[in-house]
Amino acid sequence: MQEQLMEKIMEEVMKKVKETKINEENTEENSITIENKECGITEFVGTAIGDTIGLVIANVDYNLHEFMKLDKKFRSIGIIGGRTGAGPQIMAADEAVKATNTEIIAIELPRDTKGGAGHGSLIIFGAEDVSDARRAVEVALDELGRTFGDVYANEAGHLEFQYTARASYACNKAFKAPIGKAFGLIVGAPAAIGVLMADTAVKAANVEVIGYASPGNGTSFTNEAILFISGDSGAVRQSLIAAREIGKPLLEALGGKAPSLTQPYI
Amino acid sequence: MQEQLMEKIMEEVMKKVKETKINEENTEENSITIENKECGITEFVGTAIGDTIGLVIANVDYNLHEFMKLDKKFRSIGIIGGRTGAGPQIMAADEAVKATNTEIIAIELPRDTKGGAGHGSLIIFGAEDVSDARRAVEVALDELGRTFGDVYANEAGHLEFQYTARASYACNKAFKAPIGKAFGLIVGAPAAIGVLMADTAVKAANVEVIGYASPGNGTSFTNEAILFISGDSGAVRQSLIAAREIGKPLLEALGGKAPSLTQPYI
Amino acid sequence: MQEQLMEKIMEEVMKKVKETKINEENTEENSITIENKECGITEFVGTAIGDTIGLVIANVDYNLHEFMKLDKKFRSIGIIGGRTGAGPQIMAADEAVKATNTEIIAIELPRDTKGGAGHGSLIIFGAEDVSDARRAVEVALDELGRTFGDVYANEAGHLEFQYTARASYACNKAFKAPIGKAFGLIVGAPAAIGVLMADTAVKAANVEVIGYASPGNGTSFTNEAILFISGDSGAVRQSLIAAREIGKPLLEALGGKAPSLTQPYI
């Protein structure tokens, strides 16, 4: 009987140990879903996926304006910046400038993603009034859940697809996207996958290539190949979908299941 | 009774499993505290926090001098370099040049921190005599425990504050700090936090802004915004403290508790 | 008796928990050994160590040629790219161009290694026929097991040594190695270790220094110091071995055992 008891106990224990582990992993996972914590600082707006933080400054210091190379007509600035992701934050900022009385005054792309293959981001909105700056940051943080939807990642790398029917000033500043036209972004990491996706995308539909970036050209030394396309809205989507269809099995051959970080939107 | 026994056992087991885990984590943690191991190589001086290693070369090869672009008047060099941290190593080197008959001949900043958001470092001291080079490296390694004191980090990023009442040649070479004057350094990662801290710092006291660096300007594509300040010693400290007071709750809103890596000194 | 039972159970449980852990770690480990999975995509050739993927494109899109700055005489391209490693992939590509009717048309080096201190890689072979491009990729993937042999790594950094008796076009393009001559590559990370290895290497034998790269010069901001040497085959090997003999104990003083990722070949 002691043997049986032993066995039963071992079984229970291993189950419990496993559960604890899964719970811990879930907790970690949660750290990249949308959050909104209080922190008692006036300038704090919120946080979101990708270790993204949103902040505002009502009156930027006069001296700092110069050192930061900001146009002095903007007294107030909104700031969003994340460790993981540049595309998602830029697309979110694009919606924010459409929805508010602000301008994009800086987009800078660190080599980040917390050990991943891509960029992080620092985006600054300019506004004459702090309430506009705050609103832009709020809109951008809210959009991030969506714009991370076509980011697919595993241990080996990531894929990213972005689409807008009507590009605005953030897409224009960051990607030279023609304003008002449909725009698409295709990112593959490691870069080899991005190269193949780029070729697939341009063959899949009649789109205009706006740009191409790679580890040594147009990125901050990320391990990504990136294609920027514009054109008819249907064609852009068709291109993106074709690229995704070839990219996903490739990334998964390299590193196993590569799920969406949130919910695909394209 | 068997039920009760089961329960008691499960409780004990989970306690034990947890303990083992904590011990393992502590062991990992220890790997970033100050160490000093022997390795039987004459050129080895020691190791320190941040995966920092200290080395000396008594007579640098003549050909290499040229390729490394070193001034040939320095026969001996001291080398410190770490995976994690640039500010701490530069401040430590600053103390080392004050204390020894050496010069700073190179400071290079890789994009590193082992998956973190910042820089690593490679600093080379020049000396006519190897004992001077060795002494400089020893002083620098010893200082690192202190200069990592105002580095605060969690999973989402890090903050760094440095202060010296009298900047010397390392701070001058790396940050253009005026020699002999009080100097302060403020780093926030992700960069968004650094932008807000920079604004807070310049508003908090009458300090002179020497420079500002960001992911696309003056960093090696790190996810940091960095402010360099100089001025009256009290004002510089006041600036640093104000920046720290706003930066810490922000970083903690993003990623939880962000403790000092050693002991705060400012 | 209950006490004894408890003790015995705890012992068994902890053993089992430990085993599960080791198994999990082994599974992770396996993800960096050579693999070759199917994925149902025509352009897919295979995968290998370092999260390296090999692909081919039979007819590169005409527009993309321009954006990728590829010579239009190459209709077909072969692509290899990895998250971890540049030297190993370049040396493997060097063997591939020797063995096939292809040319190296691009070598780009992201700042990668998945949180490590070095580069990743993107290498593009040009061919007039897709079967040549595919063959080059196959040869390169096959070579990677060997060319990762003198890569030694631990938590603190890595060392890399490469040797070829007869450098070909990949080594020439990436490192300016004279074609047809013996060539050697010495990499140390953190960079401080690379500096000392470089000095040791040039003193150990009569080799010609072709180049030297460091975090701020000639790398993509990696935390590496790199020496490129050429000359008599015996001298190059002697240099490499001397560098390895001093580098390994240094890296191990910093981060513990630093085993070869596969099997040393030099």
mmCIF file of C-alpha atoms in Angstrom, chain A residues 5 9 12-13 16-17 20 24 37 39 41 43-44 47 51-53 55-57 59-61 64 67-69 77 79-83 108-112 114-115 120-122 220-221, chain B residues 2 5-6 9-10 13-14 17 21 111 115-117 155-157 190-193 195-196 198-199 202-203 209-212 214-217 221-223 227 245-246 249-250 253-255:
data_model
loop_
_atom_site.group_PDB
_atom_site.id
_atom_site.type_symbol
_atom_site.label_atom_id
_atom_site.label_comp_id
_atom_site.label_asym_id
_atom_site.label_seq_id
_atom_site.Cartn_x
_atom_site.Cartn_y
_atom_site.Cartn_z
ATOM 1 C CA LEU A 5 0.445 5.949 -1.710
ATOM 2 C CA ILE A 9 1.516 11.469 -3.999
ATOM 3 C CA GLU A 12 -0.289 14.932 -7.281
ATOM 4 C CA VAL A 13 2.949 16.714 -6.551
ATOM 5 C CA LYS A 16 0.907 20.874 -8.600
ATOM 6 C CA VAL A 17 4.488 21.771 -9.531
ATOM 7 C CA THR A 20 2.619 26.583 -10.326
ATOM 8 C CA GLU A 24 4.179 31.838 -13.135
ATOM 9 C CA LYS A 37 -1.317 51.352 -13.357
ATOM 10 C CA CYS A 39 1.852 55.892 -10.033
ATOM 11 C CA ILE A 41 3.039 61.315 -11.108
ATOM 12 C CA GLU A 43 3.039 63.452 -16.164
ATOM 13 C CA PHE A 44 2.190 59.745 -16.229
ATOM 14 C CA THR A 47 1.436 51.802 -19.842
ATOM 15 C CA ASP A 51 6.831 47.733 -21.989
ATOM 16 C CA THR A 52 5.415 50.902 -23.469
ATOM 17 C CA ILE A 53 4.966 53.940 -21.270
ATOM 18 C CA LEU A 55 3.945 60.474 -20.578
ATOM 19 C CA VAL A 56 3.276 64.197 -21.049
ATOM 20 C CA ILE A 57 5.210 67.371 -20.283
ATOM 21 C CA ASN A 59 5.908 73.006 -20.568
ATOM 22 C CA VAL A 60 9.142 71.638 -21.885
ATOM 23 C CA ASP A 61 12.131 73.457 -20.433
ATOM 24 C CA LEU A 64 16.038 71.260 -23.288
ATOM 25 C CA PHE A 67 19.245 70.057 -26.942
ATOM 26 C CA MET A 68 16.359 67.815 -27.997
ATOM 27 C CA LYS A 69 16.099 69.687 -31.301
ATOM 28 C CA ILE A 77 4.849 67.252 -25.620
ATOM 29 C CA ILE A 79 5.855 60.864 -25.228
ATOM 30 C CA ILE A 80 5.367 57.184 -25.909
ATOM 31 C CA GLY A 81 8.221 54.768 -25.798
ATOM 32 C CA GLY A 82 8.561 51.026 -25.511
ATOM 33 C CA ARG A 83 11.218 48.401 -25.161
ATOM 34 C CA GLU A 108 13.679 57.455 -32.837
ATOM 35 C CA LEU A 109 14.336 53.760 -33.035
ATOM 36 C CA PRO A 110 16.693 52.125 -30.560
ATOM 37 C CA ARG A 111 18.030 48.639 -31.175
ATOM 38 C CA ASP A 112 15.933 46.893 -28.555
ATOM 39 C CA LYS A 114 14.788 43.004 -24.799
ATOM 40 C CA GLY A 115 17.149 40.564 -26.452
ATOM 41 C CA GLY A 120 12.188 49.659 -29.541
ATOM 42 C CA SER A 121 10.721 53.121 -29.947
ATOM 43 C CA LEU A 122 10.600 56.708 -28.753
ATOM 44 C CA SER A 220 19.367 50.444 -36.166
ATOM 45 C CA PHE A 221 21.338 47.241 -36.890
ATOM 46 C CA GLN B 2 -4.741 9.750 4.407
ATOM 47 C CA LEU B 5 -1.364 13.327 5.285
ATOM 48 C CA MET B 6 -1.673 14.111 1.568
ATOM 49 C CA ILE B 9 2.854 16.513 2.289
ATOM 50 C CA MET B 10 1.752 18.763 -0.544
ATOM 51 C CA VAL B 13 6.667 19.854 -0.945
ATOM 52 C CA MET B 14 5.545 23.173 -2.374
ATOM 53 C CA VAL B 17 10.184 23.555 -4.274
ATOM 54 C CA LYS B 21 13.840 28.160 -6.639
ATOM 55 C CA ARG B 111 25.102 48.334 -27.520
ATOM 56 C CA GLY B 115 19.438 41.998 -23.512
ATOM 57 C CA GLY B 116 18.865 45.101 -21.398
ATOM 58 C CA ALA B 117 18.280 48.569 -22.857
ATOM 59 C CA GLU B 155 12.519 43.764 -16.221
ATOM 60 C CA ALA B 156 11.206 46.849 -18.048
ATOM 61 C CA GLY B 157 14.307 49.035 -17.993
ATOM 62 C CA PRO B 190 13.094 53.047 -21.921
ATOM 63 C CA ALA B 191 14.051 56.430 -23.342
ATOM 64 C CA ALA B 192 10.603 57.949 -22.698
ATOM 65 C CA ILE B 193 11.371 57.942 -18.983
ATOM 66 C CA VAL B 195 13.072 62.425 -21.549
ATOM 67 C CA LEU B 196 10.818 63.240 -18.622
ATOM 68 C CA ALA B 198 15.781 65.323 -18.220
ATOM 69 C CA ASP B 199 13.026 67.938 -18.159
ATOM 70 C CA VAL B 202 16.831 71.041 -15.599
ATOM 71 C CA LYS B 203 13.811 72.587 -13.888
ATOM 72 C CA VAL B 209 23.129 71.295 -19.711
ATOM 73 C CA ILE B 210 26.287 69.935 -21.363
ATOM 74 C CA GLY B 211 24.562 67.445 -23.599
ATOM 75 C CA TYR B 212 21.583 65.252 -24.307
ATOM 76 C CA SER B 214 18.815 59.682 -27.264
ATOM 77 C CA PRO B 215 18.328 56.445 -29.236
ATOM 78 C CA GLY B 216 19.017 58.144 -32.562
ATOM 79 C CA ASN B 217 21.589 60.671 -31.415
ATOM 80 C CA PHE B 221 21.158 52.911 -30.537
ATOM 81 C CA THR B 222 20.369 52.204 -26.876
ATOM 82 C CA ASN B 223 16.827 52.684 -25.610
ATOM 83 C CA LEU B 227 21.223 64.181 -19.793
ATOM 84 C CA GLU B 245 12.361 60.942 -7.542
ATOM 85 C CA ILE B 246 10.271 61.118 -10.700
ATOM 86 C CA PRO B 249 7.906 55.464 -9.707
ATOM 87 C CA LEU B 250 7.631 55.606 -13.517
ATOM 88 C CA ALA B 253 4.778 51.488 -12.874
ATOM 89 C CA LEU B 254 6.121 49.774 -15.960
ATOM 90 C CA GLY B 255 7.994 46.832 -14.492
#
